[in-house]
GROMACS .gro file of C-alpha atoms in nm:
model
  246
    1MET     CA    1   1.845  -0.022  -1.428
    2ASP     CA    2   1.614  -0.140  -1.680
    3TRP     CA    3   1.305  -0.178  -1.452
    4GLY     CA    4   1.100  -0.301  -1.743
    5ALA     CA    5   1.306  -0.618  -1.764
    6VAL     CA    6   1.225  -0.738  -1.408
    7LEU     CA    7   1.012  -1.040  -1.429
    8THR     CA    8   0.708  -1.112  -1.229
    9HIS     CA    9   0.468  -1.405  -1.161
   10GLY     CA   10   0.179  -1.221  -1.320
   11HIS     CA   11   0.048  -1.282  -1.663
   12VAL     CA   12  -0.168  -1.067  -1.889
   13GLY     CA   13  -0.514  -1.191  -1.951
   14ALA     CA   14  -0.501  -1.492  -1.687
   15PRO     CA   15  -0.863  -1.593  -1.640
   16PRO     CA   16  -0.994  -1.598  -1.298
   17LEU     CA   17  -1.114  -1.905  -1.144
   18PRO     CA   18  -1.512  -1.950  -1.109
   19GLY     CA   19  -1.670  -1.764  -0.809
   20ARG     CA   20  -1.670  -1.429  -0.642
   21ARG     CA   21  -1.384  -1.317  -0.419
   22PRO     CA   22  -1.293  -1.042  -0.170
   23VAL     CA   23  -1.155  -0.722  -0.349
   24LEU     CA   24  -0.842  -0.539  -0.207
   25VAL     CA   25  -0.755  -0.196  -0.340
   26TYR     CA   26  -0.395  -0.064  -0.308
   27SER     CA   27  -0.260   0.288  -0.289
   28PRO     CA   28   0.122   0.318  -0.313
   29GLY     CA   29   0.351   0.560  -0.130
   30GLY     CA   30   0.402   0.909  -0.219
   31GLY     CA   31   0.569   0.965  -0.547
   32ASP     CA   32   0.578   0.575  -0.607
   33SER     CA   33   0.403   0.386  -0.895
   34ARG     CA   34   0.154   0.122  -0.829
   35THR     CA   35   0.391  -0.122  -0.978
   36LEU     CA   36   0.616  -0.101  -0.661
   37GLY     CA   37   0.345  -0.304  -0.497
   38THR     CA   38   0.359  -0.600  -0.729
   39THR     CA   39   0.526  -0.852  -0.495
   40LEU     CA   40   0.266  -0.820  -0.227
   41ALA     CA   41  -0.017  -0.798  -0.460
   42GLU     CA   42   0.059  -1.108  -0.643
   43ASP     CA   43   0.090  -1.292  -0.311
   44LEU     CA   44  -0.249  -1.169  -0.195
   45ALA     CA   45  -0.425  -1.262  -0.526
   46SER     CA   46  -0.254  -1.607  -0.522
   47HIS     CA   47  -0.474  -1.673  -0.200
   48GLY     CA   48  -0.796  -1.596  -0.378
   49ARG     CA   49  -0.864  -1.237  -0.383
   50VAL     CA   50  -0.900  -0.963  -0.657
   51VAL     CA   51  -0.629  -0.709  -0.607
   52VAL     CA   52  -0.673  -0.370  -0.766
   53LEU     CA   53  -0.369  -0.140  -0.769
   54ALA     CA   54  -0.427   0.237  -0.813
   55ASP     CA   55  -0.206   0.498  -0.966
   56HIS     CA   56  -0.225   0.858  -0.858
   57PRO     CA   57  -0.156   1.081  -1.164
   58GLY     CA   58   0.061   1.387  -1.089
   59ASP     CA   59   0.180   1.214  -0.767
   60ALA     CA   60   0.315   0.878  -0.900
   61SER     CA   61   0.662   0.891  -1.064
   62GLN     CA   62   0.486   0.855  -1.396
   63VAL     CA   63   0.145   0.730  -1.516
   64GLU     CA   64   0.060   0.643  -1.867
   65LEU     CA   65  -0.272   0.794  -1.981
   66PRO     CA   66  -0.459   0.773  -2.308
   67THR     CA   67  -0.358   1.123  -2.356
   68GLY     CA   68   0.024   1.061  -2.282
   69LEU     CA   69   0.272   1.023  -1.992
   70ARG     CA   70   0.200   1.223  -1.693
   71PRO     CA   71   0.510   1.261  -1.479
   72THR     CA   72   0.516   1.360  -1.098
   73VAL     CA   73   0.491   1.710  -0.978
   74LEU     CA   74   0.667   1.612  -0.645
   75LEU     CA   75   1.030   1.752  -0.635
   76GLY     CA   76   1.175   1.603  -0.304
   77PRO     CA   77   0.974   1.548   0.024
   78PRO     CA   78   0.646   1.735   0.036
   79ASP     CA   79   0.572   2.027   0.283
   80PRO     CA   80   0.278   1.972   0.505
   81ALA     CA   81   0.025   2.164   0.285
   82THR     CA   82   0.145   1.963  -0.026
   83PHE     CA   83   0.105   1.641   0.157
   84ARG     CA   84  -0.242   1.729   0.279
   85THR     CA   85  -0.323   1.827  -0.080
   86MET     CA   86  -0.171   1.477  -0.196
   87VAL     CA   87  -0.396   1.293   0.057
   88ASP     CA   88  -0.694   1.469  -0.029
   89THR     CA   89  -0.644   1.380  -0.401
   90ARG     CA   90  -0.569   1.019  -0.322
   91ILE     CA   91  -0.891   0.991  -0.121
   92ALA     CA   92  -1.093   1.120  -0.434
   93ASP     CA   93  -0.898   0.884  -0.650
   94LEU     CA   94  -0.981   0.585  -0.429
   95ARG     CA   95  -1.329   0.665  -0.394
   96LEU     CA   96  -1.361   0.697  -0.786
   97VAL     CA   97  -1.202   0.353  -0.804
   98LEU     CA   98  -1.456   0.214  -0.549
   99ASP     CA   99  -1.725   0.360  -0.764
  100ARG     CA  100  -1.597   0.204  -1.082
  101LEU     CA  101  -1.490  -0.145  -0.963
  102GLY     CA  102  -1.797  -0.291  -1.138
  103ASP     CA  103  -1.653  -0.149  -1.477
  104LEU     CA  104  -1.338  -0.361  -1.451
  105PRO     CA  105  -1.294  -0.673  -1.680
  106VAL     CA  106  -1.271  -0.895  -1.366
  107ALA     CA  107  -1.584  -0.750  -1.211
  108SER     CA  108  -1.752  -1.093  -1.243
  109ALA     CA  109  -1.511  -1.236  -0.998
  110MET     CA  110  -1.555  -0.963  -0.744
  111ASP     CA  111  -1.768  -0.979  -0.430
  112SER     CA  112  -1.868  -0.622  -0.366
  113ARG     CA  113  -1.968  -0.720  -0.006
  114ARG     CA  114  -1.604  -0.786   0.087
  115ILE     CA  115  -1.386  -0.490   0.003
  116GLY     CA  116  -1.054  -0.402   0.174
  117LEU     CA  117  -0.813  -0.108   0.122
  118TYR     CA  118  -0.447  -0.130   0.187
  119GLY     CA  119  -0.170   0.124   0.129
  120HIS     CA  120   0.195   0.217   0.199
  121SER     CA  121   0.302   0.543   0.351
  122ALA     CA  122   0.094   0.814   0.198
  123GLY     CA  123  -0.113   0.534   0.054
  124GLY     CA  124  -0.180   0.400   0.399
  125THR     CA  125  -0.285   0.747   0.513
  126ALA     CA  126  -0.521   0.770   0.217
  127ALA     CA  127  -0.663   0.422   0.273
  128VAL     CA  128  -0.772   0.500   0.634
  129TYR     CA  129  -0.917   0.830   0.564
  130THR     CA  130  -1.106   0.699   0.256
  131ALA     CA  131  -1.252   0.421   0.463
  132ARG     CA  132  -1.402   0.661   0.716
  133GLY     CA  133  -1.770   0.655   0.681
  134ASP     CA  134  -1.776   0.440   0.380
  135ARG     CA  135  -1.976   0.116   0.441
  136ARG     CA  136  -1.835  -0.040   0.128
  137VAL     CA  137  -1.506  -0.099   0.298
  138GLY     CA  138  -1.479  -0.387   0.533
  139ALA     CA  139  -1.112  -0.367   0.662
  140VAL     CA  140  -0.797  -0.144   0.606
  141ALA     CA  141  -0.437  -0.210   0.638
  142ASN     CA  142  -0.197   0.087   0.686
  143LEU     CA  143   0.150   0.016   0.617
  144GLU     CA  144   0.342   0.305   0.798
  145GLY     CA  145   0.131   0.595   0.692
  146TYR     CA  146   0.081   0.903   0.924
  147LEU     CA  147  -0.265   0.970   1.062
  148ASP     CA  148  -0.227   1.317   1.187
  149LEU     CA  149  -0.362   1.518   0.882
  150TYR     CA  150  -0.685   1.621   1.014
  151PRO     CA  151  -0.823   1.775   1.343
  152THR     CA  152  -1.035   1.470   1.432
  153PRO     CA  153  -0.880   1.124   1.510
  154ALA     CA  154  -0.866   0.893   1.212
  155ARG     CA  155  -1.101   0.636   1.410
  156LEU     CA  156  -1.273   0.371   1.199
  157ASP     CA  157  -1.557   0.136   1.247
  158GLN     CA  158  -1.377  -0.123   1.042
  159PRO     CA  159  -1.093  -0.341   1.155
  160LEU     CA  160  -0.758  -0.175   1.105
  161LEU     CA  161  -0.408  -0.315   1.077
  162LEU     CA  162  -0.125  -0.073   1.171
  163PHE     CA  163   0.193  -0.209   1.053
  164ARG     CA  164   0.532  -0.033   1.077
  165THR     CA  165   0.905  -0.083   1.069
  166ASP     CA  166   1.165  -0.055   1.349
  167GLY     CA  167   1.406   0.155   1.128
  168PHE     CA  168   1.189   0.437   0.982
  169ASP     CA  169   1.313   0.782   1.078
  170GLY     CA  170   0.948   0.902   1.123
  171ALA     CA  171   0.874   0.643   1.396
  172ALA     CA  172   0.806   0.900   1.658
  173ARG     CA  173   0.535   1.083   1.446
  174ILE     CA  174   0.388   0.744   1.337
  175GLU     CA  175   0.355   0.624   1.705
  176SER     CA  176   0.206   0.975   1.799
  177SER     CA  177  -0.045   0.973   1.519
  178TRP     CA  178  -0.156   0.608   1.589
  179ALA     CA  179  -0.177   0.670   1.970
  180GLY     CA  180  -0.516   0.568   2.099
  181LEU     CA  181  -0.649   0.413   1.784
  182PRO     CA  182  -0.791   0.068   1.816
  183GLY     CA  183  -0.616  -0.165   1.571
  184HIS     CA  184  -0.397  -0.459   1.531
  185ARG     CA  185  -0.039  -0.328   1.571
  186ARG     CA  186   0.251  -0.514   1.422
  187LEU     CA  187   0.635  -0.426   1.386
  188LEU     CA  188   0.857  -0.543   1.109
  189ARG     CA  189   1.203  -0.587   1.256
  190GLY     CA  190   1.529  -0.527   1.086
  191ALA     CA  191   1.344  -0.321   0.824
  192ASN     CA  192   1.305   0.027   0.695
  193HIS     CA  193   1.018   0.227   0.523
  194TRP     CA  194   1.028   0.073   0.173
  195ALA     CA  195   1.061  -0.293   0.302
  196PHE     CA  196   0.680  -0.310   0.239
  197THR     CA  197   0.737  -0.241  -0.144
  198ASP     CA  198   0.923  -0.424  -0.415
  199TYR     CA  199   1.236  -0.243  -0.312
  200GLY     CA  200   1.250  -0.501  -0.020
  201SER     CA  201   1.343  -0.761  -0.276
  202LEU     CA  202   1.536  -0.544  -0.534
  203VAL     CA  203   1.749  -0.315  -0.318
  204PRO     CA  204   1.950  -0.600  -0.146
  205ARG     CA  205   2.022  -0.740  -0.486
  206LEU     CA  206   2.135  -0.407  -0.623
  207ARG     CA  207   2.350  -0.381  -0.309
  208THR     CA  208   2.505  -0.714  -0.383
  209SER     CA  209   2.579  -0.608  -0.739
  210GLY     CA  210   2.747  -0.291  -0.611
  211LEU     CA  211   2.476  -0.064  -0.756
  212VAL     CA  212   2.359   0.048  -0.418
  213THR     CA  213   2.570   0.160  -0.109
  214ALA     CA  214   2.526  -0.012   0.225
  215PRO     CA  215   2.393   0.308   0.381
  216ALA     CA  216   2.140   0.354   0.105
  217ARG     CA  217   2.022   0.003   0.155
  218THR     CA  218   1.979   0.047   0.523
  219ALA     CA  219   1.805   0.370   0.466
  220LEU     CA  220   1.562   0.220   0.212
  221VAL     CA  221   1.481  -0.127   0.332
  222GLY     CA  222   1.682  -0.185   0.659
  223THR     CA  223   1.947  -0.445   0.730
  224GLY     CA  224   1.719  -0.760   0.774
  225ASP     CA  225   1.730  -1.060   0.549
  226PRO     CA  226   1.502  -0.970   0.260
  227ALA     CA  227   1.355  -1.317   0.251
  228VAL     CA  228   1.239  -1.296   0.609
  229THR     CA  229   1.114  -0.946   0.591
  230LEU     CA  230   0.922  -1.019   0.268
  231ALA     CA  231   0.769  -1.339   0.415
  232GLU     CA  232   0.662  -1.140   0.728
  233VAL     CA  233   0.486  -0.876   0.527
  234ARG     CA  234   0.309  -1.125   0.321
  235ARG     CA  235   0.207  -1.326   0.622
  236ARG     CA  236   0.084  -1.045   0.838
  237VAL     CA  237  -0.110  -0.861   0.570
  238GLY     CA  238  -0.254  -1.181   0.422
  239ALA     CA  239  -0.357  -1.311   0.770
  240PHE     CA  240  -0.529  -0.987   0.843
  241PHE     CA  241  -0.753  -0.972   0.529
  242ALA     CA  242  -0.816  -1.366   0.587
  243ARG     CA  243  -0.956  -1.296   0.924
  244GLN     CA  244  -1.156  -0.973   0.820
  245LEU     CA  245  -1.273  -1.066   0.471
  246PRO     CA  246  -1.283  -1.437   0.480
   0.00000   0.00000   0.00000
């Protein structure tokens, strides 16, 4: 697959409209590039937000730095110690991004009083733990990330969206790690773990083309209609941030 040939609705250098808008910072799943969050990010931006997607060098599949290409150090699913190191590093990354938002070219369009974090899988885990005790963050959306990495519960003062699929094989751990947490719980039906990413759109098309098997499709994004699941993800995440960061 030539992933670079996949077209999006984004354009380089598109000027922001006048005014200041809420800022949403995204952390992708473990081993994933930020670009796998393009579909949802474009939709959130189209409703009047500044969306910042962060890569995590050494964790993401590959990150292009001024010094060259940094490939991932992950080889297969991480063991518990590696996963803890991943999340600790991601928390530091996200705090750095929050510190440097004012340096971005679109800083003039940002309202620093309205900042939200959202993330998928390990990114959702990192988003929640980053927000703990950080008053800059006004709301957090966790898209199927575990919250059992530390001895103390991942309780937040900020509003929290806890969004998971009905097909993820880690559902029991997800539910256990979310137990007792105050938050807005939502279930994405007919879906699996990567339905929150661009795979939700791409994998069903690859299956139709014979490039992905039916079991692989189910394991990645579930069996549901991709148009329905994609619309549900957009609607739920967008509505949450619309309420909490109007």
